[in-house]
PDB file of C-alpha atoms and ligand atoms in Angstrom:
ATOM      1  CA  MET J   1     120.026 101.399 102.289  1.00 69.00           C
ATOM      2  CA  ALA J   2     121.383  98.691  99.874  1.00 78.00           C
ATOM      3  CA  ASP J   3     125.102  98.587  99.568  1.00 82.00           C
ATOM      4  CA  ASP J   4     125.111  97.705  95.723  1.00 93.00           C
ATOM      5  CA  CYS J   5     122.099 100.065  94.730  1.00 98.00           C
ATOM      6  CA  LEU J   6     123.227 102.934  92.388  1.00 98.00           C
ATOM      7  CA  PHE J   7     120.642 105.386  93.872  1.00 98.00           C
ATOM      8  CA  CYS J   8     121.520 104.477  97.402  1.00 98.00           C
ATOM      9  CA  ARG J   9     125.141 105.255  96.545  1.00 98.00           C
ATOM     10  CA  ILE J  10     124.013 108.659  95.028  1.00 98.00           C
ATOM     11  CA  ILE J  11     121.892 109.250  98.178  1.00 98.00           C
ATOM     12  CA  ARG J  12     124.966 108.493 100.322  1.00 97.00           C
ATOM     13  CA  LYS J  13     127.104 110.808  98.114  1.00 98.00           C
ATOM     14  CA  GLU J  14     129.420 108.071  97.086  1.00 97.00           C
ATOM     15  CA  ILE J  15     128.543 108.773  93.456  1.00 96.00           C
ATOM     16  CA  PRO J  16     128.391 112.348  92.255  1.00 98.00           C
ATOM     17  CA  ALA J  17     124.946 113.578  91.086  1.00 98.00           C
ATOM     18  CA  ASN J  18     123.453 116.979  90.130  1.00 98.00           C
ATOM     19  CA  ILE J  19     121.143 117.159  93.378  1.00 98.00           C
ATOM     20  CA  VAL J  20     118.484 119.831  93.090  1.00 98.00           C
ATOM     21  CA  PHE J  21     116.559 118.875  96.292  1.00 98.00           C
ATOM     22  CA  GLU J  22     117.127 117.113  99.390  1.00 98.00           C
ATOM     23  CA  ASN J  23     115.335 116.684 102.787  1.00 98.00           C
ATOM     24  CA  ASP J  24     115.307 114.089 105.413  1.00 98.00           C
ATOM     25  CA  ALA J  25     113.370 111.608 103.284  1.00 98.00           C
ATOM     26  CA  TYR J  26     114.066 112.505  99.647  1.00 98.00           C
ATOM     27  CA  VAL J  27     116.650 113.307  97.176  1.00 98.00           C
ATOM     28  CA  ALA J  28     116.141 114.676  93.687  1.00 99.00           C
ATOM     29  CA  PHE J  29     118.911 115.002  91.034  1.00 99.00           C
ATOM     30  CA  ARG J  30     119.121 115.518  87.313  1.00 98.00           C
ATOM     31  CA  ASP J  31     118.806 112.306  85.146  1.00 99.00           C
ATOM     32  CA  ILE J  32     122.220 111.626  83.474  1.00 98.00           C
ATOM     33  CA  ASN J  33     120.461 110.933  80.177  1.00 98.00           C
ATOM     34  CA  PRO J  34     117.906 113.452  79.962  1.00 98.00           C
ATOM     35  CA  GLN J  35     114.692 112.909  77.895  1.00 98.00           C
ATOM     36  CA  ALA J  36     113.385 116.371  78.160  1.00 98.00           C
ATOM     37  CA  PRO J  37     114.839 119.801  78.953  1.00 98.00           C
ATOM     38  CA  LEU J  38     113.810 119.183  82.464  1.00 98.00           C
ATOM     39  CA  HIS J  39     114.424 115.591  83.649  1.00 98.00           C
ATOM     40  CA  VAL J  40     114.683 115.053  87.364  1.00 99.00           C
ATOM     41  CA  LEU J  41     114.540 111.809  89.381  1.00 99.00           C
ATOM     42  CA  VAL J  42     112.892 111.972  92.657  1.00 99.00           C
ATOM     43  CA  VAL J  43     113.899 109.211  95.078  1.00 98.00           C
ATOM     44  CA  PRO J  44     113.029 108.307  98.658  1.00 98.00           C
ATOM     45  CA  LYS J  45     116.035 107.958 100.910  1.00 98.00           C
ATOM     46  CA  GLU J  46     114.582 104.558 102.120  1.00 98.00           C
ATOM     47  CA  HIS J  47     115.544 101.792  99.756  1.00 98.00           C
ATOM     48  CA  VAL J  48     112.450 100.340  98.115  1.00 98.00           C
ATOM     49  CA  ALA J  49     113.166  98.440  94.871  1.00 98.00           C
ATOM     50  CA  SER J  50     110.089  99.132  92.908  1.00 98.00           C
ATOM     51  CA  LEU J  51     106.400 100.212  93.310  1.00 98.00           C
ATOM     52  CA  ASN J  52     105.618  96.564  93.787  1.00 98.00           C
ATOM     53  CA  GLU J  53     107.517  96.433  97.056  1.00 98.00           C
ATOM     54  CA  ALA J  54     106.144  99.823  98.327  1.00 98.00           C
ATOM     55  CA  THR J  55     103.929  99.824 101.459  1.00 98.00           C
ATOM     56  CA  ASP J  56     104.084 103.381 102.667  1.00 98.00           C
ATOM     57  CA  ALA J  57     101.500 105.400 101.070  1.00 98.00           C
ATOM     58  CA  GLY J  58     102.990 108.663 102.614  1.00 98.00           C
ATOM     59  CA  LEU J  59     106.494 107.855 101.258  1.00 98.00           C
ATOM     60  CA  ILE J  60     105.255 107.071  97.785  1.00 98.00           C
ATOM     61  CA  GLY J  61     102.743 110.162  97.696  1.00 98.00           C
ATOM     62  CA  GLY J  62     105.589 112.459  98.849  1.00 98.00           C
ATOM     63  CA  LEU J  63     107.477 111.661  95.579  1.00 98.00           C
ATOM     64  CA  SER J  64     104.737 113.498  93.729  1.00 98.00           C
ATOM     65  CA  LEU J  65     104.719 116.427  96.065  1.00 98.00           C
ATOM     66  CA  VAL J  66     108.411 116.873  95.822  1.00 98.00           C
ATOM     67  CA  ALA J  67     108.047 116.758  92.013  1.00 99.00           C
ATOM     68  CA  ALA J  68     105.347 119.396  91.975  1.00 98.00           C
ATOM     69  CA  GLN J  69     107.451 121.799  94.000  1.00 98.00           C
ATOM     70  CA  LEU J  70     110.376 121.175  91.790  1.00 98.00           C
ATOM     71  CA  ALA J  71     108.271 121.710  88.615  1.00 98.00           C
ATOM     72  CA  LYS J  72     107.219 125.180  90.082  1.00 98.00           C
ATOM     73  CA  ARG J  73     110.841 126.141  90.934  1.00 98.00           C
ATOM     74  CA  GLU J  74     111.995 125.099  87.416  1.00 98.00           C
ATOM     75  CA  GLY J  75     109.333 126.999  85.663  1.00 98.00           C
ATOM     76  CA  VAL J  76     107.353 124.318  83.991  1.00 98.00           C
ATOM     77  CA  ALA J  77     104.301 124.056  86.415  1.00 98.00           C
ATOM     78  CA  GLU J  78     102.110 126.389  84.301  1.00 98.00           C
ATOM     79  CA  GLY J  79     103.059 125.021  80.961  1.00 97.00           C
ATOM     80  CA  GLY J  80     102.835 121.379  82.158  1.00 98.00           C
ATOM     81  CA  TYR J  81     104.942 118.524  83.031  1.00 98.00           C
ATOM     82  CA  ARG J  82     104.844 114.662  83.513  1.00 98.00           C
ATOM     83  CA  THR J  83     105.434 112.439  86.434  1.00 98.00           C
ATOM     84  CA  LEU J  84     105.955 108.801  86.177  1.00 98.00           C
ATOM     85  CA  ILE J  85     107.228 105.547  87.786  1.00 98.00           C
ATOM     86  CA  ASN J  86     108.570 102.668  85.501  1.00 98.00           C
ATOM     87  CA  THR J  87     107.921  99.375  87.200  1.00 98.00           C
ATOM     88  CA  ASN J  88     109.803  96.150  86.025  1.00 98.00           C
ATOM     89  CA  ARG J  89     110.415  94.885  82.536  1.00 98.00           C
ATOM     90  CA  ASP J  90     107.484  96.095  80.446  1.00 97.00           C
ATOM     91  CA  ALA J  91     107.952  99.656  81.698  1.00 98.00           C
ATOM     92  CA  GLY J  92     111.710  99.540  81.079  1.00 97.00           C
ATOM     93  CA  GLN J  93     112.830  99.921  84.778  1.00 98.00           C
ATOM     94  CA  THR J  94     116.500  99.851  84.917  1.00 98.00           C
ATOM     95  CA  VAL J  95     117.316 100.928  88.374  1.00 98.00           C
ATOM     96  CA  PHE J  96     115.726  99.078  91.113  1.00 98.00           C
ATOM     97  CA  HIS J  97     115.247 101.752  93.648  1.00 98.00           C
ATOM     98  CA  VAL J  98     111.853 103.233  93.234  1.00 98.00           C
ATOM     99  CA  HIS J  99     112.056 106.781  91.501  1.00 98.00           C
ATOM    100  CA  LEU J 100     109.669 109.124  90.077  1.00 99.00           C
ATOM    101  CA  HIS J 101     110.623 110.764  86.808  1.00 98.00           C
ATOM    102  CA  LEU J 102     109.741 114.407  86.455  1.00 98.00           C
ATOM    103  CA  LEU J 103     109.712 115.498  82.742  1.00 98.00           C
ATOM    104  CA  GLY J 104     109.015 118.865  81.327  1.00 98.00           C
ATOM    105  CA  GLY J 105     110.133 121.852  79.223  1.00 98.00           C
ATOM    106  CA  ARG J 106     108.736 120.449  75.872  1.00 98.00           C
ATOM    107  CA  PRO J 107     105.467 119.105  74.733  1.00 97.00           C
ATOM    108  CA  LEU J 108     105.300 115.481  75.782  1.00 97.00           C
ATOM    109  CA  GLY J 109     103.702 112.906  73.477  1.00 96.00           C
ATOM    110  CA  TRP J 110     100.787 110.743  74.463  1.00 97.00           C
ATOM    111  CA  PRO J 111     100.603 107.743  74.618  1.00 96.00           C
ATOM    112  CA  PRO J 112     104.175 107.251  75.704  1.00 93.00           C
ATOM    113  CA  GLY J 113     106.078 104.401  73.999  1.00 83.00           C
TER     114      GLY J 113
HETATM  115  P1  5GP T 201     114.133 103.635  84.954  1.00 73.87           P
HETATM  116  O1  5GP T 201     114.391 103.319  83.395  1.00 73.87           O
HETATM  117  O2  5GP T 201     114.540 102.573  85.950  1.00 73.87           O
HETATM  118  O3  5GP T 201     112.759 104.162  85.200  1.00 73.87           O
HETATM  119  O4  5GP T 201     115.071 105.016  85.142  1.00 73.87           O
HETATM  120  C1  5GP T 201     116.349 105.085  85.383  1.00 73.87           C
HETATM  121  C2  5GP T 201     116.888 106.491  85.145  1.00 73.87           C
HETATM  122  O5  5GP T 201     118.111 106.592  85.796  1.00 73.87           O
HETATM  123  C3  5GP T 201     117.311 106.533  83.653  1.00 73.87           C
HETATM  124  O6  5GP T 201     116.341 107.641  83.184  1.00 73.87           O
HETATM  125  C4  5GP T 201     118.732 106.712  83.632  1.00 73.87           C
HETATM  126  O7  5GP T 201     119.100 107.675  82.594  1.00 73.87           O
HETATM  127  C5  5GP T 201     118.969 107.315  85.069  1.00 73.87           C
HETATM  128  N1  5GP T 201     120.360 106.934  85.383  1.00 73.87           N
HETATM  129  C6  5GP T 201     120.988 105.772  85.412  1.00 73.87           C
HETATM  130  N2  5GP T 201     122.128 105.875  86.055  1.00 73.87           N
HETATM  131  C7  5GP T 201     122.309 107.127  86.354  1.00 73.87           C
HETATM  132  C8  5GP T 201     123.297 107.802  87.195  1.00 73.87           C
HETATM  133  O8  5GP T 201     124.431 107.373  87.490  1.00 73.87           O
HETATM  134  N3  5GP T 201     123.106 109.085  87.450  1.00 73.87           N
HETATM  135  C9  5GP T 201     121.878 109.795  87.077  1.00 73.87           C
HETATM  136  N4  5GP T 201     121.868 111.037  87.539  1.00 73.87           N
HETATM  137  N5  5GP T 201     120.869 109.089  86.453  1.00 73.87           N
HETATM  138  C10 5GP T 201     121.303 107.814  86.232  1.00 73.87           C
HETATM  139 ZN1   ZN T 202     118.538 101.966  96.854  1.00 73.87          ZN
END
């Protein structure tokens, strides 16, 4: 937990968020500025700044499994969806608590910008 981290504060319920999933290791909530009809962020409760600092394969792999569960629950699993992690400047990472974006509900262009 980092005192000044936005997503740690959401995890601690100090800042409101539309939480769609929570267990002992992860929280998932709707992105405040959605880029698709479905745009959820899946975050580990443990503070890891970015993929560059990650060491726990299980923790990082679990982000994808939570996203897959949510994709099914939100009705986009069959049509398709995208999961991605932005890391550092060139990818446009703005919040330095690792998070996996789950995007769906519309055709998603490729390659991404
Ligand atoms: P990044 O650019 O770091 O991969 O993604 C950060 C995401 O967090 C952005 O999509 C942004 O819209 C979202 N975000 C930033 N601040 C908040 C917030 O206070 N609440 C929620 N729910 N999402 C946020
Ligand atoms: Zn954090």
